[in-house]
PDB file of C-alpha atoms in Angstrom:
ATOM      1  CA  GLN A   1      92.933  83.151 117.908  1.00 80.00           C
ATOM      2  CA  GLN A   2      92.294  82.840 114.184  1.00 89.00           C
ATOM      3  CA  PRO A   3      90.645  85.880 112.556  1.00 93.00           C
ATOM      4  CA  VAL A   4      87.415  85.178 110.726  1.00 95.00           C
ATOM      5  CA  GLN A   5      87.008  86.087 107.099  1.00 96.00           C
ATOM      6  CA  SER A   6      83.779  86.584 105.150  1.00 96.00           C
ATOM      7  CA  PRO A   7      82.558  85.622 102.723  1.00 97.00           C
ATOM      8  CA  GLN A   8      84.186  82.205 102.264  1.00 95.00           C
ATOM      9  CA  ALA A   9      83.872  82.402  98.511  1.00 97.00           C
ATOM     10  CA  VAL A  10      82.727  84.925  95.912  1.00 97.00           C
ATOM     11  CA  ILE A  11      82.260  84.754  92.155  1.00 97.00           C
ATOM     12  CA  LEU A  12      82.367  87.928  90.098  1.00 95.00           C
ATOM     13  CA  ARG A  13      82.263  89.043  86.497  1.00 97.00           C
ATOM     14  CA  GLU A  14      85.147  91.158  85.233  1.00 96.00           C
ATOM     15  CA  GLY A  15      84.633  94.790  86.149  1.00 96.00           C
ATOM     16  CA  GLU A  16      82.576  94.066  89.256  1.00 97.00           C
ATOM     17  CA  ASP A  17      83.598  95.083  92.776  1.00 96.00           C
ATOM     18  CA  ALA A  18      84.156  92.897  95.832  1.00 96.00           C
ATOM     19  CA  VAL A  19      84.691  93.330  99.535  1.00 97.00           C
ATOM     20  CA  ILE A  20      86.354  90.796 101.780  1.00 97.00           C
ATOM     21  CA  ASN A  21      86.072  91.266 105.526  1.00 97.00           C
ATOM     22  CA  CYS A  22      88.366  90.112 108.331  1.00 96.00           C
ATOM     23  CA  SER A  23      87.408  90.352 111.970  1.00 94.00           C
ATOM     24  CA  SER A  24      89.052  89.382 115.241  1.00 90.00           C
ATOM     25  CA  SER A  25      87.867  88.797 118.761  1.00 86.00           C
ATOM     26  CA  LYS A  26      91.179  90.202 120.020  1.00 82.00           C
ATOM     27  CA  ALA A  27      92.493  93.755 119.744  1.00 77.00           C
ATOM     28  CA  LEU A  28      94.165  94.386 116.454  1.00 77.00           C
ATOM     29  CA  TYR A  29      97.389  96.333 116.056  1.00 79.00           C
ATOM     30  CA  SER A  30      98.089  95.465 112.460  1.00 84.00           C
ATOM     31  CA  VAL A  31      96.495  93.522 109.636  1.00 90.00           C
ATOM     32  CA  HIS A  32      98.204  91.891 106.669  1.00 91.00           C
ATOM     33  CA  TRP A  33      96.598  90.924 103.400  1.00 93.00           C
ATOM     34  CA  TYR A  34      97.943  88.254 101.033  1.00 95.00           C
ATOM     35  CA  ARG A  35      96.734  86.645  97.803  1.00 96.00           C
ATOM     36  CA  GLN A  36      97.433  83.063  96.796  1.00 97.00           C
ATOM     37  CA  LYS A  37      96.898  81.865  93.262  1.00 96.00           C
ATOM     38  CA  HIS A  38      96.187  78.197  92.707  1.00 92.00           C
ATOM     39  CA  GLY A  39      99.361  76.122  93.088  1.00 91.00           C
ATOM     40  CA  GLU A  40     101.490  79.087  94.117  1.00 95.00           C
ATOM     41  CA  ALA A  41     102.767  80.638  97.335  1.00 96.00           C
ATOM     42  CA  PRO A  42     100.933  83.464  99.068  1.00 96.00           C
ATOM     43  CA  VAL A  43     102.036  86.928  97.974  1.00 94.00           C
ATOM     44  CA  PHE A  44     102.056  89.952 100.293  1.00 91.00           C
ATOM     45  CA  LEU A  45      99.610  92.691  99.229  1.00 91.00           C
ATOM     46  CA  MET A  46      99.686  95.229 102.070  1.00 87.00           C
ATOM     47  CA  ILE A  47      99.846  95.842 105.794  1.00 85.00           C
ATOM     48  CA  LEU A  48      97.756  98.255 107.769  1.00 85.00           C
ATOM     49  CA  LEU A  49      99.281  99.578 110.933  1.00 77.00           C
ATOM     50  CA  LYS A  50      97.026 102.374 112.156  1.00 62.00           C
ATOM     51  CA  GLY A  51      93.369 102.480 113.064  1.00 58.00           C
ATOM     52  CA  GLY A  52      91.171 103.814 110.218  1.00 55.00           C
ATOM     53  CA  GLU A  53      94.052 103.862 107.807  1.00 60.00           C
ATOM     54  CA  GLN A  54      93.266 102.953 104.221  1.00 59.00           C
ATOM     55  CA  LYS A  55      96.052 101.779 102.002  1.00 62.00           C
ATOM     56  CA  GLY A  56      96.189 100.336  98.583  1.00 64.00           C
ATOM     57  CA  HIS A  57      97.575 100.367  95.129  1.00 65.00           C
ATOM     58  CA  GLU A  58      95.806 100.458  91.780  1.00 69.00           C
ATOM     59  CA  LYS A  59      92.368  99.024  92.327  1.00 82.00           C
ATOM     60  CA  ILE A  60      92.997  97.023  95.508  1.00 89.00           C
ATOM     61  CA  SER A  61      92.722  98.887  98.798  1.00 90.00           C
ATOM     62  CA  ALA A  62      91.997  98.060 102.416  1.00 90.00           C
ATOM     63  CA  SER A  63      90.750  99.704 105.549  1.00 88.00           C
ATOM     64  CA  PHE A  64      91.425  99.003 109.197  1.00 86.00           C
ATOM     65  CA  ASN A  65      89.044  99.808 112.053  1.00 84.00           C
ATOM     66  CA  GLU A  66      90.693  99.266 115.400  1.00 81.00           C
ATOM     67  CA  LYS A  67      87.539  99.918 117.409  1.00 83.00           C
ATOM     68  CA  LYS A  68      85.554  97.324 115.459  1.00 83.00           C
ATOM     69  CA  GLN A  69      88.582  94.991 115.358  1.00 88.00           C
ATOM     70  CA  GLN A  70      88.151  94.431 111.661  1.00 90.00           C
ATOM     71  CA  SER A  71      89.664  95.081 108.283  1.00 92.00           C
ATOM     72  CA  SER A  72      88.138  95.058 104.844  1.00 93.00           C
ATOM     73  CA  LEU A  73      89.850  94.492 101.449  1.00 95.00           C
ATOM     74  CA  TYR A  74      88.275  96.271  98.498  1.00 94.00           C
ATOM     75  CA  LEU A  75      88.745  95.016  94.952  1.00 94.00           C
ATOM     76  CA  THR A  76      87.489  97.571  92.414  1.00 93.00           C
ATOM     77  CA  ALA A  77      86.711  96.774  88.777  1.00 93.00           C
ATOM     78  CA  SER A  78      87.929  93.166  89.146  1.00 93.00           C
ATOM     79  CA  GLN A  79      90.260  91.698  86.588  1.00 94.00           C
ATOM     80  CA  LEU A  80      90.768  88.019  85.708  1.00 95.00           C
ATOM     81  CA  SER A  81      94.167  88.257  87.394  1.00 94.00           C
ATOM     82  CA  TYR A  82      92.504  88.981  90.748  1.00 95.00           C
ATOM     83  CA  SER A  83      91.302  85.387  90.990  1.00 97.00           C
ATOM     84  CA  GLY A  84      92.784  83.463  93.917  1.00 97.00           C
ATOM     85  CA  THR A  85      92.425  83.027  97.658  1.00 97.00           C
ATOM     86  CA  TYR A  86      92.801  86.060  99.888  1.00 97.00           C
ATOM     87  CA  PHE A  87      94.069  85.738 103.425  1.00 96.00           C
ATOM     88  CA  CYS A  88      94.156  88.276 106.186  1.00 95.00           C
ATOM     89  CA  GLY A  89      96.732  87.885 108.946  1.00 93.00           C
ATOM     90  CA  THR A  90      96.795  89.451 112.398  1.00 90.00           C
ATOM     91  CA  GLY A  91      99.491  89.743 115.063  1.00 82.00           C
ATOM     92  CA  ASN A  92     102.995  91.051 114.865  1.00 72.00           C
ATOM     93  CA  THR A  93     105.263  90.169 112.047  1.00 62.00           C
ATOM     94  CA  GLY A  94     106.791  87.301 113.990  1.00 79.00           C
ATOM     95  CA  LYS A  95     103.655  85.520 115.182  1.00 85.00           C
ATOM     96  CA  LEU A  96     101.224  86.071 112.349  1.00 88.00           C
ATOM     97  CA  ILE A  97      97.916  84.223 112.424  1.00 92.00           C
ATOM     98  CA  PHE A  98      95.954  83.896 109.191  1.00 94.00           C
ATOM     99  CA  GLY A  99      92.232  83.672 108.591  1.00 94.00           C
ATOM    100  CA  GLN A 100      90.847  80.669 106.758  1.00 94.00           C
ATOM    101  CA  GLY A 101      90.850  82.469 103.406  1.00 95.00           C
ATOM    102  CA  THR A 102      88.311  83.824 100.919  1.00 97.00           C
ATOM    103  CA  THR A 103      88.285  82.332  97.436  1.00 97.00           C
ATOM    104  CA  LEU A 104      87.646  84.824  94.663  1.00 97.00           C
ATOM    105  CA  GLN A 105      86.824  83.783  91.179  1.00 97.00           C
ATOM    106  CA  VAL A 106      86.549  86.382  88.433  1.00 97.00           C
ATOM    107  CA  LYS A 107      84.892  85.270  85.241  1.00 96.00           C
ATOM    108  CA  PRO A 108      85.055  86.922  81.803  1.00 94.00           C
TER     109      PRO A 108
ATOM    110  CA  GLU B   1     117.173  87.661  92.955  1.00 82.00           C
ATOM    111  CA  ALA B   2     115.671  88.154  96.402  1.00 82.00           C
ATOM    112  CA  GLN B   3     113.979  84.960  97.372  1.00 93.00           C
ATOM    113  CA  VAL B   4     113.124  82.260  99.909  1.00 97.00           C
ATOM    114  CA  THR B   5     114.253  78.801  98.774  1.00 97.00           C
ATOM    115  CA  GLN B   6     112.760  75.621 100.138  1.00 97.00           C
ATOM    116  CA  ASN B   7     113.883  72.069  99.421  1.00 97.00           C
ATOM    117  CA  PRO B   8     112.652  69.646  98.430  1.00 97.00           C
ATOM    118  CA  ARG B   9     109.520  70.733  96.519  1.00 97.00           C
ATOM    119  CA  TYR B  10     107.970  67.331  96.857  1.00 97.00           C
ATOM    120  CA  LEU B  11     108.640  64.546  99.363  1.00 97.00           C
ATOM    121  CA  ILE B  12     107.059  61.220 100.012  1.00 97.00           C
ATOM    122  CA  THR B  13     108.301  59.382 103.095  1.00 96.00           C
ATOM    123  CA  VAL B  14     107.262  56.610 105.487  1.00 97.00           C
ATOM    124  CA  THR B  15     105.980  56.931 108.993  1.00 97.00           C
ATOM    125  CA  GLY B  16     108.744  57.390 111.540  1.00 97.00           C
ATOM    126  CA  LYS B  17     111.580  58.242 109.204  1.00 97.00           C
ATOM    127  CA  LYS B  18     113.211  61.446 110.215  1.00 97.00           C
ATOM    128  CA  LEU B  19     113.322  64.198 107.643  1.00 97.00           C
ATOM    129  CA  THR B  20     114.435  67.829 107.275  1.00 98.00           C
ATOM    130  CA  VAL B  21     112.994  70.432 104.968  1.00 98.00           C
ATOM    131  CA  THR B  22     115.436  73.217 104.341  1.00 98.00           C
ATOM    132  CA  CYS B  23     114.695  76.931 104.039  1.00 98.00           C
ATOM    133  CA  SER B  24     117.129  79.651 103.082  1.00 98.00           C
ATOM    134  CA  GLN B  25     116.631  83.346 102.341  1.00 96.00           C
ATOM    135  CA  ASN B  26     119.057  85.840 100.742  1.00 94.00           C
ATOM    136  CA  MET B  27     117.450  89.078 101.940  1.00 92.00           C
ATOM    137  CA  ASN B  28     119.103  89.381 105.360  1.00 92.00           C
ATOM    138  CA  HIS B  29     115.663  89.116 106.998  1.00 92.00           C
ATOM    139  CA  GLU B  30     115.501  88.750 110.754  1.00 91.00           C
ATOM    140  CA  TYR B  31     112.089  87.046 110.948  1.00 92.00           C
ATOM    141  CA  MET B  32     111.516  83.586 109.565  1.00 94.00           C
ATOM    142  CA  SER B  33     108.518  81.296 109.936  1.00 96.00           C
ATOM    143  CA  TRP B  34     107.053  77.925 108.988  1.00 98.00           C
ATOM    144  CA  TYR B  35     103.425  77.387 108.062  1.00 98.00           C
ATOM    145  CA  ARG B  36     101.419  74.391 107.003  1.00 98.00           C
ATOM    146  CA  GLN B  37      98.459  74.665 104.723  1.00 97.00           C
ATOM    147  CA  ASP B  38      95.579  72.179 104.697  1.00 95.00           C
ATOM    148  CA  PRO B  39      92.286  72.414 102.824  1.00 90.00           C
ATOM    149  CA  GLY B  40      89.683  74.378 104.733  1.00 85.00           C
ATOM    150  CA  LEU B  41      92.147  75.265 107.509  1.00 89.00           C
ATOM    151  CA  GLY B  42      94.143  78.020 105.867  1.00 91.00           C
ATOM    152  CA  LEU B  43      97.758  78.716 106.842  1.00 95.00           C
ATOM    153  CA  ARG B  44      98.691  77.647 110.357  1.00 96.00           C
ATOM    154  CA  GLN B  45     101.951  78.740 111.949  1.00 96.00           C
ATOM    155  CA  ILE B  46     104.233  75.971 113.199  1.00 98.00           C
ATOM    156  CA  TYR B  47     107.267  77.867 114.482  1.00 97.00           C
ATOM    157  CA  TYR B  48     108.798  81.294 114.012  1.00 95.00           C
ATOM    158  CA  SER B  49     112.141  82.907 114.648  1.00 94.00           C
ATOM    159  CA  MET B  50     112.870  86.529 115.331  1.00 90.00           C
ATOM    160  CA  ASN B  51     116.664  86.189 114.965  1.00 91.00           C
ATOM    161  CA  VAL B  52     119.518  83.777 115.273  1.00 94.00           C
ATOM    162  CA  GLU B  53     118.992  81.419 118.230  1.00 93.00           C
ATOM    163  CA  VAL B  54     115.593  82.948 118.975  1.00 92.00           C
ATOM    164  CA  THR B  55     112.639  80.703 118.122  1.00 95.00           C
ATOM    165  CA  ASP B  56     109.109  80.320 119.454  1.00 94.00           C
ATOM    166  CA  LYS B  57     106.116  78.098 118.922  1.00 95.00           C
ATOM    167  CA  GLY B  58     103.297  78.964 116.607  1.00 94.00           C
ATOM    168  CA  ASP B  59      99.811  77.421 116.813  1.00 93.00           C
ATOM    169  CA  VAL B  60     100.657  73.861 115.750  1.00 96.00           C
ATOM    170  CA  PRO B  61     104.202  73.042 116.877  1.00 97.00           C
ATOM    171  CA  GLU B  62     103.588  69.442 118.003  1.00 97.00           C
ATOM    172  CA  GLY B  63     105.755  66.961 116.084  1.00 97.00           C
ATOM    173  CA  TYR B  64     108.099  69.574 114.648  1.00 98.00           C
ATOM    174  CA  LYS B  65     111.451  71.072 115.596  1.00 98.00           C
ATOM    175  CA  VAL B  66     113.327  74.019 114.200  1.00 98.00           C
ATOM    176  CA  SER B  67     116.730  75.654 114.639  1.00 96.00           C
ATOM    177  CA  ARG B  68     118.171  79.031 113.649  1.00 97.00           C
ATOM    178  CA  LYS B  69     121.936  78.781 113.837  1.00 97.00           C
ATOM    179  CA  GLU B  70     122.490  81.159 110.968  1.00 97.00           C
ATOM    180  CA  LYS B  71     120.419  84.168 109.919  1.00 95.00           C
ATOM    181  CA  ARG B  72     119.749  82.852 106.425  1.00 97.00           C
ATOM    182  CA  ASN B  73     118.663  79.283 107.281  1.00 98.00           C
ATOM    183  CA  PHE B  74     115.667  77.952 109.153  1.00 98.00           C
ATOM    184  CA  PRO B  75     115.243  74.180 108.664  1.00 98.00           C
ATOM    185  CA  LEU B  76     112.079  72.319 109.723  1.00 98.00           C
ATOM    186  CA  ILE B  77     112.708  68.943 111.276  1.00 98.00           C
ATOM    187  CA  LEU B  78     110.176  66.112 111.617  1.00 98.00           C
ATOM    188  CA  GLU B  79     111.766  63.630 113.998  1.00 96.00           C
ATOM    189  CA  SER B  80     109.128  60.926 113.573  1.00 97.00           C
ATOM    190  CA  PRO B  81     106.688  61.888 110.805  1.00 98.00           C
ATOM    191  CA  SER B  82     103.125  60.610 110.959  1.00 97.00           C
ATOM    192  CA  PRO B  83     100.377  60.615 108.274  1.00 97.00           C
ATOM    193  CA  ASN B  84      98.645  63.610 109.930  1.00 97.00           C
ATOM    194  CA  GLN B  85     101.675  65.675 109.000  1.00 98.00           C
ATOM    195  CA  THR B  86     100.923  65.188 105.312  1.00 98.00           C
ATOM    196  CA  SER B  87     100.491  68.784 104.120  1.00 98.00           C
ATOM    197  CA  LEU B  88     101.826  71.672 102.086  1.00 98.00           C
ATOM    198  CA  TYR B  89     104.517  73.508 103.975  1.00 98.00           C
ATOM    199  CA  PHE B  90     105.645  77.074 103.449  1.00 98.00           C
ATOM    200  CA  CYS B  91     108.682  78.889 104.781  1.00 98.00           C
ATOM    201  CA  ALA B  92     108.579  82.680 104.946  1.00 96.00           C
ATOM    202  CA  SER B  93     110.798  85.550 105.950  1.00 94.00           C
ATOM    203  CA  SER B  94     110.378  89.248 106.763  1.00 90.00           C
ATOM    204  CA  LEU B  95     112.299  92.309 107.825  1.00 83.00           C
ATOM    205  CA  GLN B  96     111.959  92.957 111.514  1.00 69.00           C
ATOM    206  CA  GLY B  97     109.709  95.778 112.613  1.00 59.00           C
ATOM    207  CA  ARG B  98     109.687  97.674 109.316  1.00 59.00           C
ATOM    208  CA  PRO B  99     106.300  99.246 108.553  1.00 59.00           C
ATOM    209  CA  GLY B 100     104.937  98.130 105.229  1.00 62.00           C
ATOM    210  CA  TYR B 101     106.854  94.856 105.097  1.00 76.00           C
ATOM    211  CA  GLY B 102     105.090  91.528 105.133  1.00 85.00           C
ATOM    212  CA  TYR B 103     106.298  87.972 104.738  1.00 91.00           C
ATOM    213  CA  THR B 104     107.972  86.716 101.523  1.00 93.00           C
ATOM    214  CA  PHE B 105     107.046  83.040 101.059  1.00 96.00           C
ATOM    215  CA  GLY B 106     108.982  80.174  99.561  1.00 97.00           C
ATOM    216  CA  SER B 107     107.497  78.026  96.831  1.00 97.00           C
ATOM    217  CA  GLY B 108     106.323  75.357  99.196  1.00 97.00           C
ATOM    218  CA  THR B 109     107.069  71.717 100.040  1.00 98.00           C
ATOM    219  CA  ARG B 110     104.385  69.150  99.492  1.00 98.00           C
ATOM    220  CA  LEU B 111     104.956  66.365 102.016  1.00 98.00           C
ATOM    221  CA  THR B 112     103.199  63.003 101.955  1.00 98.00           C
ATOM    222  CA  VAL B 113     103.702  60.604 104.895  1.00 98.00           C
ATOM    223  CA  VAL B 114     102.522  57.026 104.218  1.00 97.00           C
TER     224      VAL B 114
END
């Protein structure tokens, strides 16, 4: 079953923070996060494998709460380059089901 | 350069004319997968393969076939394309069972069936 992302879209100014949520009605064992810029292929950001684990690099991080069956992606001090559509994916690496996506637009 | 290569990038075809979209990866990845992307529906998995000769259906397999005779190649076959298969298709590959590894996607194939 497809995970549900929220919000569907968000508009930010440079330097502002954003949170994108991903929730599932089924038990989660891992969560992937990808970013897709307009006209390009999705690019892998990170995978979270353990409950409560928070991973990230630079100003993009994520958390994973097994009990709540949800993950959140945190974008801190947004840059113009963060614009794009963010997808979460759940399941094992073979059968990976993506959410419907969250479109993020960062304005100067 | 490590990559997933899809061909063609763009294809316009007529209803019922069989076609194949090729996908090749040079990273020795075990897992390969096909997705279609439609506005408002996100990425939907068509088929995936966990190794040579091992394939399984994703969420939207109807009207598609795949084969995995070699580790590097995973072609997508549309035996009798219909207009509802007009979409943007992505092939992707991944290392099997390695923590921290996600899918590497190809550049996409935009298919139009008229």
